[in-house]
Amino acid sequence: MKNYSLKWRLVSTISCAFILLWVIVFAWLYHDLEQRLQNTLDERLSTSARMVARLIQQLPLEQLTESLHAESENALLHSLIACEVSIFRTNVSLPQHVIARTQGAPKNLKNQQVGFSTWTENGLQWRSYVLREGEVQVVVAEKIQLRQNLLKQILQSVLIPLLLTLIICILLILWIIRLEFLPLDHITRHLIQKKQSLDEASRYLIELRSQKIPKEIQPFVDNLLMLIERLHKSLEHEKNFSAFAAHELRTPLTAIKTHVQLSQLMLNQTASAQDTAKVIDNLKHAERSIQRYQQLLEQLLLLSQTEAGIQAAHSHADMRSVLETVLSELTVEYPNLSAKLQIDWASLVAQHINIPAPALHMVLKNLIQNAYLHAEDAPNIQIYMQDLQLIIADQGKSLNEDDFTILTQRFWRKSAHKQGYGLGLTLVKVLLEQYGYLLQFQANQPQGLKVIVSFDAAPSATEKQQTD
């Protein structure tokens, strides 16, 4: 599932809600303002018509034409409203006679119906009002375009402050949310700065709990601290068990080994040849068993120290010289090992790895020993370097997909009849992770296992994969 930012999601959600609310308010404002403006301007038309009608009724009919022509020079010429005054006479054949009209007025004003109406002339829309009182008809009209321009100006005067208010509100929302999320931002920055140990994480959470933090994340901090403390205790118990077991068992095994060696020496000096051969053979088996248990304890102790963070300072080790030392030790224990190894020594020249020599020694020893013991009757084991990657490939039995996921699990072995204790690859994995290197497993072709140690990668976890 893709991660998302709670802060930015909150900002975007509230901003969208504000924008939607502003749009609804503006739409309602536009509709209401348009209706009110139309009603107001219609009322102005009717009022203008009544005012003109009252003025006309105050004059004698004979002087009406001359008076209106004189007034048109002053008021009607500069009015935004077109006006036309007509006289009706019932005793003449002409039904209507126009006595006054403003300049630019439409020609068919006198033909409009009584009351309000909207019509078009020469591509222009007009809104008119016709009033008839006695023998006088007054028609006033106004361009629809003038009304639209007025509505546009009013909306602009309203919309600009509305938009500015919306922008200010969004900025305030952003500022307030950033201010309220500062505790979470501090926690995030502290946690991503570096990989912290359990002790460092515990100290930080204890300090954080004493500070002022939101109540919503207080249970999260408390439960996380409790979980880390329980995990820390569990790991301490495990490391203490490994350390104590290795320490307590090392001394008895050393004493047993000493007694066995003394017995061999004494039998060589005093016993008969036949009995001496049998006893010596039994003692050799016992000594090999003791060596195996001693190796197990050494691995447990090193694993405990490595997991506890006890490691040597970073230094460089020469791959070739360390490998030669490892092979000299393993050849004593496995005489047939040198016949199976195919080492590309040219690829190992001038390969200096940023890891202490003892750690590299343990890595190489466990990997080569694992390849030799588990490759069964494979003809050869290849060892070479390629692009800062150490590759150890055998031609033993191939592993299935499930085996690749548990290769580095403690005490796991493919078969109970195999030698070893299932700690070698676990120890190699932990050692490499301590120095930021990568351990990979691939299926070798046509069969077998290929182990790749990448000295150019620094992941947080070991990667395992199988390629066909």
Short mmCIF file of C-alpha atoms in Angstrom, two decimals:
data_model
loop_
_atom_site.label_atom_id
_atom_site.label_comp_id
_atom_site.label_asym_id
_atom_site.label_seq_id
_atom_site.Cartn_x
_atom_site.Cartn_y
_atom_site.Cartn_z
CA MET A 1 0.00 0.00 0.00
CA LYS A 2 1.33 3.38 -0.97
CA ASN A 3 2.15 5.74 1.89
CA TYR A 4 0.70 9.23 2.06
CA SER A 5 1.33 12.38 4.06
CA LEU A 6 -1.31 12.96 6.70
CA LYS A 7 -0.39 16.64 6.89
CA TRP A 8 -0.73 17.34 3.18
CA ARG A 9 -3.85 15.21 2.91
CA LEU A 10 -5.42 17.28 5.69
CA VAL A 11 -4.38 20.54 3.97
CA SER A 12 -5.74 19.42 0.60
CA THR A 13 -9.00 18.11 2.09
CA ILE A 14 -9.75 21.28 4.06
CA SER A 15 -8.70 23.49 1.12
CA CYS A 16 -10.97 21.58 -1.27
CA ALA A 17 -13.82 21.88 1.22
CA PHE A 18 -13.25 25.64 1.48
CA ILE A 19 -13.07 26.03 -2.30
CA LEU A 20 -16.27 24.02 -2.77
CA LEU A 21 -18.02 26.09 -0.10
CA TRP A 22 -16.81 29.32 -1.74
CA VAL A 23 -18.06 28.15 -5.16
CA ILE A 24 -21.49 27.33 -3.73
CA VAL A 25 -21.65 30.70 -1.96
CA PHE A 26 -20.61 32.53 -5.13
CA ALA A 27 -23.19 30.67 -7.24
CA TRP A 28 -25.92 31.50 -4.73
CA LEU A 29 -24.71 35.12 -4.57
CA TYR A 30 -24.71 35.41 -8.36
CA HIS A 31 -28.24 34.05 -8.67
CA ASP A 32 -29.64 36.21 -5.87
CA LEU A 33 -27.82 39.34 -7.02
CA GLU A 34 -29.00 38.91 -10.60
CA GLN A 35 -32.63 38.58 -9.51
CA ARG A 36 -32.45 41.57 -7.19
CA LEU A 37 -30.70 43.69 -9.84
CA GLN A 38 -33.31 42.85 -12.48
CA ASN A 39 -36.13 43.71 -10.08
CA THR A 40 -34.46 46.98 -9.07
CA LEU A 41 -33.84 48.09 -12.67
CA ASP A 42 -37.39 47.11 -13.67
CA GLU A 43 -38.65 49.20 -10.79
CA ARG A 44 -36.53 52.08 -12.07
CA LEU A 45 -38.11 51.75 -15.54
CA SER A 46 -41.65 51.81 -14.15
CA THR A 47 -40.84 54.74 -11.85
CA SER A 48 -39.34 56.71 -14.75
CA ALA A 49 -42.41 56.05 -16.88
CA ARG A 50 -44.80 57.23 -14.14
CA MET A 51 -42.72 60.34 -13.49
CA VAL A 52 -42.80 61.29 -17.19
CA ALA A 53 -46.54 60.60 -17.33
CA ARG A 54 -47.25 62.88 -14.34
CA LEU A 55 -45.19 65.69 -15.88
CA ILE A 56 -47.06 65.38 -19.17
CA GLN A 57 -50.47 65.43 -17.51
CA GLN A 58 -49.67 68.77 -15.84
CA LEU A 59 -49.32 70.55 -19.24
CA PRO A 60 -52.10 71.54 -21.64
CA LEU A 61 -52.21 69.22 -24.63
CA GLU A 62 -51.50 72.13 -27.09
CA GLN A 63 -48.23 73.06 -25.37
CA LEU A 64 -47.10 69.46 -24.85
CA THR A 65 -45.03 69.10 -28.02
CA GLU A 66 -43.08 72.33 -27.59
CA SER A 67 -42.34 71.68 -23.90
CA LEU A 68 -41.10 68.16 -24.50
CA HIS A 69 -38.79 69.28 -27.32
CA ALA A 70 -37.28 71.88 -24.99
CA GLU A 71 -36.77 69.34 -22.17
CA SER A 72 -35.16 66.78 -24.51
CA GLU A 73 -32.17 69.08 -24.94
CA ASN A 74 -31.43 68.83 -21.21
CA ALA A 75 -32.39 65.51 -19.66
CA LEU A 76 -33.44 62.94 -22.22
CA LEU A 77 -30.37 63.28 -24.44
CA HIS A 78 -28.03 62.27 -21.62
CA SER A 79 -30.22 59.57 -20.08
CA LEU A 80 -29.26 55.89 -20.21
CA ILE A 81 -32.93 55.10 -20.63
CA ALA A 82 -34.61 55.44 -24.02
CA CYS A 83 -38.00 57.15 -23.80
CA GLU A 84 -40.87 57.78 -26.20
CA VAL A 85 -44.11 59.73 -25.56
CA SER A 86 -47.17 59.23 -27.77
CA ILE A 87 -50.68 60.80 -27.88
CA PHE A 88 -53.83 58.79 -28.50
CA ARG A 89 -56.93 60.57 -29.89
CA THR A 90 -60.22 58.82 -30.21
CA ASN A 91 -61.78 61.37 -32.63
CA VAL A 92 -59.18 61.22 -35.40
CA SER A 93 -58.29 58.51 -37.82
CA LEU A 94 -54.59 58.35 -36.73
CA PRO A 95 -54.42 56.03 -33.74
CA GLN A 96 -51.13 57.25 -32.33
CA HIS A 97 -48.87 60.28 -32.68
CA VAL A 98 -45.27 60.40 -31.28
CA ILE A 99 -44.62 63.77 -29.75
CA ALA A 100 -41.16 63.13 -28.15
CA ARG A 101 -38.35 60.57 -28.32
CA THR A 102 -34.80 60.44 -26.99
CA GLN A 103 -31.96 60.24 -29.47
CA GLY A 104 -30.83 56.69 -30.22
CA ALA A 105 -34.11 55.21 -29.04
CA PRO A 106 -35.40 52.12 -30.93
CA LYS A 107 -37.93 52.84 -33.69
CA ASN A 108 -40.56 50.36 -32.59
CA LEU A 109 -40.94 51.52 -29.00
CA LYS A 110 -44.55 52.52 -29.57
CA ASN A 111 -45.46 49.02 -30.78
CA GLN A 112 -44.56 47.28 -27.49
CA GLN A 113 -47.21 45.75 -25.27
CA VAL A 114 -48.30 47.37 -22.04
CA GLY A 115 -46.12 46.43 -19.06
CA PHE A 116 -42.68 44.82 -19.08
CA SER A 117 -41.28 43.04 -22.10
CA THR A 118 -37.92 41.96 -23.52
CA TRP A 119 -37.27 42.16 -27.24
CA THR A 120 -34.50 42.51 -29.84
CA GLU A 121 -33.84 45.16 -32.46
CA ASN A 122 -30.78 45.32 -34.75
CA GLY A 123 -29.03 42.64 -32.71
CA LEU A 124 -29.49 44.47 -29.40
CA GLN A 125 -31.70 43.22 -26.59
CA TRP A 126 -33.95 45.73 -24.85
CA ARG A 127 -36.04 45.71 -21.71
CA SER A 128 -39.04 48.07 -21.89
CA TYR A 129 -41.99 49.23 -19.84
CA VAL A 130 -45.15 50.71 -21.41
CA LEU A 131 -47.54 52.96 -19.40
CA ARG A 132 -50.86 54.30 -20.74
CA GLU A 133 -52.79 56.95 -18.83
CA GLY A 134 -55.65 58.66 -20.64
CA GLU A 135 -54.50 59.84 -24.07
CA VAL A 136 -50.80 59.60 -23.19
CA GLN A 137 -48.56 56.56 -23.71
CA VAL A 138 -45.05 56.57 -22.18
CA VAL A 139 -42.52 53.92 -23.20
CA VAL A 140 -39.15 53.62 -21.41
CA ALA A 141 -36.50 51.06 -22.43
CA GLU A 142 -33.03 50.00 -21.39
CA LYS A 143 -30.34 47.90 -23.08
CA ILE A 144 -29.84 44.44 -21.59
CA GLN A 145 -26.10 44.88 -22.20
CA LEU A 146 -26.03 47.78 -19.74
CA ARG A 147 -27.62 45.57 -17.11
CA GLN A 148 -25.08 42.81 -17.76
CA ASN A 149 -22.18 45.25 -17.51
CA LEU A 150 -23.51 46.55 -14.22
CA LEU A 151 -23.93 43.00 -12.89
CA LYS A 152 -20.37 42.16 -14.01
CA GLN A 153 -18.93 45.17 -12.19
CA ILE A 154 -20.80 44.31 -9.01
CA LEU A 155 -19.65 40.68 -9.16
CA GLN A 156 -16.05 41.74 -9.71
CA SER A 157 -16.18 43.97 -6.67
CA VAL A 158 -17.50 41.01 -4.66
CA LEU A 159 -15.41 38.22 -6.22
CA ILE A 160 -11.97 39.82 -5.76
CA PRO A 161 -12.29 40.12 -1.94
CA LEU A 162 -13.81 36.65 -1.90
CA LEU A 163 -10.80 35.16 -3.73
CA LEU A 164 -8.35 37.04 -1.53
CA THR A 165 -10.16 35.76 1.55
CA LEU A 166 -10.02 32.20 0.19
CA ILE A 167 -6.27 32.44 -0.45
CA ILE A 168 -5.67 33.86 3.03
CA CYS A 169 -7.77 31.07 4.57
CA ILE A 170 -5.79 28.37 2.71
CA LEU A 171 -2.50 29.93 3.84
CA LEU A 172 -3.78 30.10 7.41
CA ILE A 173 -4.84 26.45 7.22
CA LEU A 174 -1.39 25.47 5.95
CA TRP A 175 0.37 27.47 8.68
CA ILE A 176 -1.85 26.16 11.49
CA ILE A 177 -1.49 22.53 10.39
CA ARG A 178 2.29 22.85 10.07
CA LEU A 179 2.38 24.42 13.53
CA GLU A 180 0.29 21.65 15.06
CA PHE A 181 2.29 18.92 13.31
CA LEU A 182 5.64 20.18 14.60
CA PRO A 183 5.89 17.47 17.32
CA LEU A 184 5.35 14.74 14.73
CA ASP A 185 7.83 16.40 12.36
CA HIS A 186 10.48 16.47 15.11
CA ILE A 187 9.92 12.78 15.82
CA THR A 188 10.14 11.93 12.12
CA ARG A 189 13.34 13.91 11.57
CA HIS A 190 14.95 12.34 14.62
CA LEU A 191 14.04 8.80 13.60
CA ILE A 192 15.23 9.09 9.98
CA GLN A 193 18.55 10.74 10.80
CA LYS A 194 20.28 7.45 11.56
CA LYS A 195 19.72 3.84 12.48
CA GLN A 196 19.31 3.83 16.23
CA SER A 197 19.94 1.07 18.70
CA LEU A 198 17.27 -0.02 21.14
CA ASP A 199 18.95 1.93 23.96
CA GLU A 200 19.00 5.13 21.92
CA ALA A 201 15.38 4.68 20.84
CA SER A 202 14.32 4.03 24.44
CA ARG A 203 16.11 7.12 25.74
CA TYR A 204 14.56 9.27 23.03
CA LEU A 205 11.04 8.00 23.72
CA ILE A 206 11.48 8.52 27.47
CA GLU A 207 12.56 12.12 26.82
CA LEU A 208 9.69 12.54 24.38
CA ARG A 209 7.13 11.30 26.90
CA SER A 210 8.18 14.01 29.35
CA GLN A 211 7.66 16.72 26.73
CA LYS A 212 4.42 18.35 25.65
CA ILE A 213 2.98 16.19 22.87
CA PRO A 214 -0.59 15.83 21.53
CA LYS A 215 -2.88 13.48 23.43
CA GLU A 216 -3.66 11.64 20.19
CA ILE A 217 -0.10 10.31 19.84
CA GLN A 218 0.58 9.85 23.57
CA PRO A 219 -0.77 6.24 23.58
CA PHE A 220 1.34 5.47 20.51
CA VAL A 221 4.50 6.73 22.22
CA ASP A 222 3.72 4.87 25.47
CA ASN A 223 2.98 1.57 23.75
CA LEU A 224 6.00 1.90 21.47
CA LEU A 225 8.24 2.51 24.47
CA MET A 226 6.74 -0.49 26.25
CA LEU A 227 7.27 -2.66 23.17
CA ILE A 228 10.89 -1.55 22.79
CA GLU A 229 11.57 -2.24 26.46
CA ARG A 230 10.10 -5.74 26.19
CA LEU A 231 12.05 -6.40 23.01
CA HIS A 232 15.22 -5.10 24.62
CA LYS A 233 14.77 -7.42 27.60
CA SER A 234 14.08 -10.38 25.33
CA LEU A 235 17.20 -9.74 23.28
CA GLU A 236 19.25 -9.25 26.43
CA HIS A 237 18.07 -12.62 27.75
CA GLU A 238 18.96 -14.30 24.45
CA LYS A 239 22.40 -12.70 24.23
CA ASN A 240 23.12 -13.46 27.88
CA PHE A 241 22.14 -17.08 27.37
CA SER A 242 24.47 -17.47 24.38
CA ALA A 243 27.32 -15.69 26.14
CA PHE A 244 26.93 -17.59 29.42
CA ALA A 245 26.56 -20.96 27.67
CA ALA A 246 29.65 -20.39 25.54
CA HIS A 247 31.66 -19.15 28.51
CA GLU A 248 30.64 -21.88 30.94
CA LEU A 249 31.10 -24.76 28.47
CA ARG A 250 34.41 -23.60 27.07
CA THR A 251 36.39 -24.43 30.23
CA PRO A 252 35.13 -28.04 30.66
CA LEU A 253 35.72 -28.79 27.01
CA THR A 254 39.25 -27.47 27.25
CA ALA A 255 39.89 -29.70 30.25
CA ILE A 256 38.49 -32.74 28.44
CA LYS A 257 40.65 -32.00 25.44
CA THR A 258 43.72 -31.77 27.70
CA HIS A 259 42.97 -35.11 29.38
CA VAL A 260 42.44 -36.79 26.03
CA GLN A 261 45.75 -35.53 24.76
CA LEU A 262 47.52 -36.71 27.94
CA SER A 263 45.91 -40.12 27.59
CA GLN A 264 47.19 -40.38 24.04
CA LEU A 265 50.67 -39.50 25.23
CA MET A 266 50.62 -42.04 28.06
CA LEU A 267 49.29 -44.84 25.88
CA ASN A 268 51.98 -44.20 23.31
CA GLN A 269 54.56 -44.80 26.04
CA THR A 270 53.21 -47.79 28.03
CA ALA A 271 50.44 -49.83 26.35
CA SER A 272 50.70 -52.72 23.88
CA ALA A 273 50.59 -51.93 20.23
CA GLN A 274 47.12 -53.41 19.57
CA ASP A 275 45.44 -51.89 22.60
CA THR A 276 47.22 -48.66 22.07
CA ALA A 277 45.92 -48.41 18.49
CA LYS A 278 42.32 -48.96 19.60
CA VAL A 279 42.51 -46.49 22.45
CA ILE A 280 44.22 -43.90 20.32
CA ASP A 281 41.57 -44.32 17.63
CA ASN A 282 38.78 -43.85 20.16
CA LEU A 283 40.50 -40.88 21.68
CA LYS A 284 40.90 -39.32 18.24
CA HIS A 285 37.16 -39.64 17.67
CA ALA A 286 36.56 -38.05 21.05
CA GLU A 287 38.95 -35.26 20.23
CA ARG A 288 37.19 -34.59 16.91
CA SER A 289 33.86 -34.42 18.72
CA ILE A 290 35.28 -32.04 21.25
CA GLN A 291 36.68 -29.88 18.46
CA ARG A 292 33.25 -29.78 16.85
CA TYR A 293 31.63 -28.67 20.11
CA GLN A 294 34.37 -26.15 20.67
CA GLN A 295 33.75 -24.76 17.19
CA LEU A 296 30.03 -24.54 18.00
CA LEU A 297 30.72 -22.61 21.17
CA GLU A 298 33.10 -20.26 19.37
CA GLN A 299 30.39 -19.56 16.81
CA LEU A 300 27.80 -18.96 19.53
CA LEU A 301 30.13 -16.60 21.37
CA LEU A 302 30.99 -14.66 18.21
CA LEU A 303 27.33 -14.51 17.24
CA SER A 304 26.44 -13.16 20.69
CA GLN A 305 29.19 -10.53 20.55
CA THR A 306 28.23 -9.48 17.03
CA GLU A 307 24.53 -9.10 17.83
CA ALA A 308 25.43 -7.12 20.95
CA GLY A 309 27.31 -4.65 18.77
CA ILE A 310 30.75 -5.69 20.05
CA GLN A 311 32.93 -5.44 16.97
CA ALA A 312 36.37 -4.34 15.94
CA ALA A 313 37.02 -0.91 14.53
CA HIS A 314 36.67 -0.56 10.78
CA SER A 315 39.86 -1.49 8.97
CA HIS A 316 40.89 -2.90 5.61
CA ALA A 317 41.66 -6.56 4.98
CA ASP A 318 43.40 -8.10 1.98
CA MET A 319 41.12 -10.70 0.43
CA ARG A 320 43.90 -12.88 -0.97
CA SER A 321 45.98 -13.12 2.20
CA VAL A 322 42.94 -13.85 4.37
CA LEU A 323 41.75 -16.52 1.94
CA GLU A 324 45.17 -18.19 1.98
CA THR A 325 45.07 -18.32 5.79
CA VAL A 326 41.57 -19.80 5.77
CA LEU A 327 42.53 -22.47 3.24
CA SER A 328 45.60 -23.46 5.24
CA GLU A 329 43.38 -24.05 8.29
CA LEU A 330 40.63 -25.90 6.45
CA THR A 331 43.06 -28.13 4.56
CA VAL A 332 44.23 -29.63 7.86
CA GLU A 333 40.65 -30.56 8.76
CA TYR A 334 39.55 -31.47 5.21
CA PRO A 335 42.49 -32.91 3.24
CA ASN A 336 40.43 -33.29 0.03
CA LEU A 337 39.37 -29.64 0.00
CA SER A 338 42.27 -28.33 -2.09
CA ALA A 339 41.49 -30.82 -4.88
CA LYS A 340 37.96 -29.45 -5.26
CA LEU A 341 38.76 -25.74 -5.16
CA GLN A 342 39.07 -23.72 -8.36
CA ILE A 343 40.24 -20.26 -7.30
CA ASP A 344 40.75 -17.35 -9.68
CA TRP A 345 43.66 -15.79 -7.82
CA ALA A 346 44.07 -13.08 -10.47
CA SER A 347 40.66 -11.62 -9.58
CA LEU A 348 41.67 -11.47 -5.90
CA VAL A 349 44.77 -9.32 -6.45
CA ALA A 350 44.62 -5.86 -4.83
CA GLN A 351 41.16 -6.51 -3.36
CA HIS A 352 41.16 -4.59 -0.07
CA ILE A 353 37.82 -4.83 1.73
CA ASN A 354 36.66 -2.38 4.39
CA ILE A 355 36.22 -5.02 7.07
CA PRO A 356 38.56 -6.28 9.83
CA ALA A 357 40.63 -9.32 8.93
CA PRO A 358 39.18 -11.52 11.76
CA ALA A 359 35.63 -10.85 10.56
CA LEU A 360 36.55 -11.55 6.92
CA HIS A 361 38.37 -14.69 8.07
CA MET A 362 35.22 -15.96 9.79
CA VAL A 363 33.07 -15.13 6.75
CA LEU A 364 35.33 -16.95 4.28
CA LYS A 365 35.86 -19.93 6.56
CA ASN A 366 32.15 -20.51 7.10
CA LEU A 367 31.20 -20.03 3.44
CA ILE A 368 33.91 -22.36 2.09
CA GLN A 369 33.25 -24.94 4.81
CA ASN A 370 29.53 -24.78 4.07
CA ALA A 371 30.15 -25.27 0.33
CA TYR A 372 32.45 -28.25 0.97
CA LEU A 373 30.20 -30.02 3.46
CA HIS A 374 26.93 -29.54 1.61
CA ALA A 375 28.11 -30.00 -1.97
CA GLU A 376 28.46 -33.76 -1.37
CA ASP A 377 30.25 -35.36 -4.35
CA ALA A 378 30.43 -32.19 -6.44
CA PRO A 379 33.56 -32.10 -8.63
CA ASN A 380 34.65 -28.56 -7.84
CA ILE A 381 33.98 -25.34 -5.94
CA GLN A 382 34.68 -22.05 -7.72
CA ILE A 383 35.89 -18.95 -5.86
CA TYR A 384 36.45 -15.62 -7.62
CA MET A 385 35.84 -11.85 -7.40
CA GLN A 386 33.77 -9.90 -9.93
CA ASP A 387 32.76 -6.23 -9.64
CA LEU A 388 33.42 -6.09 -5.88
CA GLN A 389 31.43 -9.28 -5.41
CA LEU A 390 32.90 -12.44 -3.91
CA ILE A 391 31.32 -15.50 -5.57
CA ILE A 392 31.52 -19.04 -4.18
CA ALA A 393 29.75 -21.53 -6.46
CA ASP A 394 29.41 -25.28 -5.95
CA GLN A 395 27.76 -27.99 -8.05
CA GLY A 396 25.97 -29.91 -5.33
CA LYS A 397 22.24 -30.53 -5.07
CA SER A 398 20.08 -27.53 -5.91
CA LEU A 399 17.82 -26.02 -3.29
CA ASN A 400 14.12 -25.38 -3.74
CA GLU A 401 12.48 -21.99 -3.40
CA ASP A 402 11.45 -22.52 0.23
CA ASP A 403 15.02 -23.35 1.23
CA PHE A 404 16.27 -19.98 0.01
CA THR A 405 14.04 -18.17 2.51
CA ILE A 406 15.46 -20.02 5.55
CA LEU A 407 19.10 -20.52 4.61
CA THR A 408 20.31 -18.08 7.26
CA GLN A 409 17.91 -19.27 9.94
CA ARG A 410 19.63 -20.44 13.10
CA PHE A 411 20.27 -24.18 13.46
CA TRP A 412 18.67 -24.96 10.09
CA ARG A 413 20.22 -27.75 8.05
CA LYS A 414 19.02 -29.34 4.83
CA SER A 415 19.41 -32.80 6.36
CA ALA A 416 19.94 -34.01 9.90
CA HIS A 417 22.75 -36.25 8.63
CA LYS A 418 24.79 -33.28 7.44
CA GLN A 419 27.71 -32.07 9.50
CA GLY A 420 27.62 -28.71 11.24
CA TYR A 421 25.09 -26.97 13.46
CA GLY A 422 23.30 -24.55 11.15
CA LEU A 423 25.01 -21.47 12.58
CA GLY A 424 27.61 -20.73 9.91
CA LEU A 425 25.43 -18.81 7.44
CA THR A 426 23.62 -17.06 10.29
CA LEU A 427 26.94 -15.82 11.63
CA VAL A 428 28.06 -14.74 8.15
CA LYS A 429 24.85 -12.79 7.64
CA VAL A 430 25.11 -10.98 10.99
CA LEU A 431 28.80 -10.15 10.45
CA LEU A 432 28.21 -8.73 6.97
CA GLU A 433 25.24 -6.66 8.13
CA GLN A 434 27.40 -5.18 10.88
CA TYR A 435 29.63 -3.69 8.17
CA GLY A 436 26.82 -2.86 5.73
CA TYR A 437 27.40 -5.61 3.17
CA LEU A 438 24.94 -7.82 1.31
CA LEU A 439 24.64 -11.63 1.28
CA GLN A 440 22.76 -13.21 -1.63
CA PHE A 441 21.94 -16.75 -2.70
CA GLN A 442 21.30 -17.89 -6.25
CA ALA A 443 20.81 -21.22 -7.95
CA ASN A 444 23.97 -22.22 -9.79
CA GLN A 445 23.75 -23.60 -13.31
CA PRO A 446 23.31 -26.42 -14.13
CA GLN A 447 22.96 -27.30 -10.44
CA GLY A 448 24.22 -26.31 -7.06
CA LEU A 449 24.33 -23.12 -5.02
CA LYS A 450 25.98 -19.79 -5.72
CA VAL A 451 26.76 -17.52 -2.76
CA ILE A 452 27.39 -13.85 -3.56
CA VAL A 453 28.85 -11.39 -1.06
CA SER A 454 28.43 -7.83 -2.36
CA PHE A 455 31.02 -5.52 -0.86
CA ASP A 456 29.64 -2.48 -2.75
CA ALA A 457 26.17 -2.48 -1.14
CA ALA A 458 25.02 -1.33 2.27
CA PRO A 459 21.44 -2.50 2.80
CA SER A 460 19.62 -2.79 6.09
CA ALA A 461 18.64 -6.40 5.58
CA THR A 462 20.00 -9.43 3.85
CA GLU A 463 18.56 -10.12 0.48
CA LYS A 464 17.94 -13.64 -0.73
CA GLN A 465 16.78 -14.59 -4.19
CA GLN A 466 16.75 -17.49 -6.63
CA THR A 467 17.26 -17.18 -10.35
CA ASP A 468 16.35 -19.87 -12.82
#
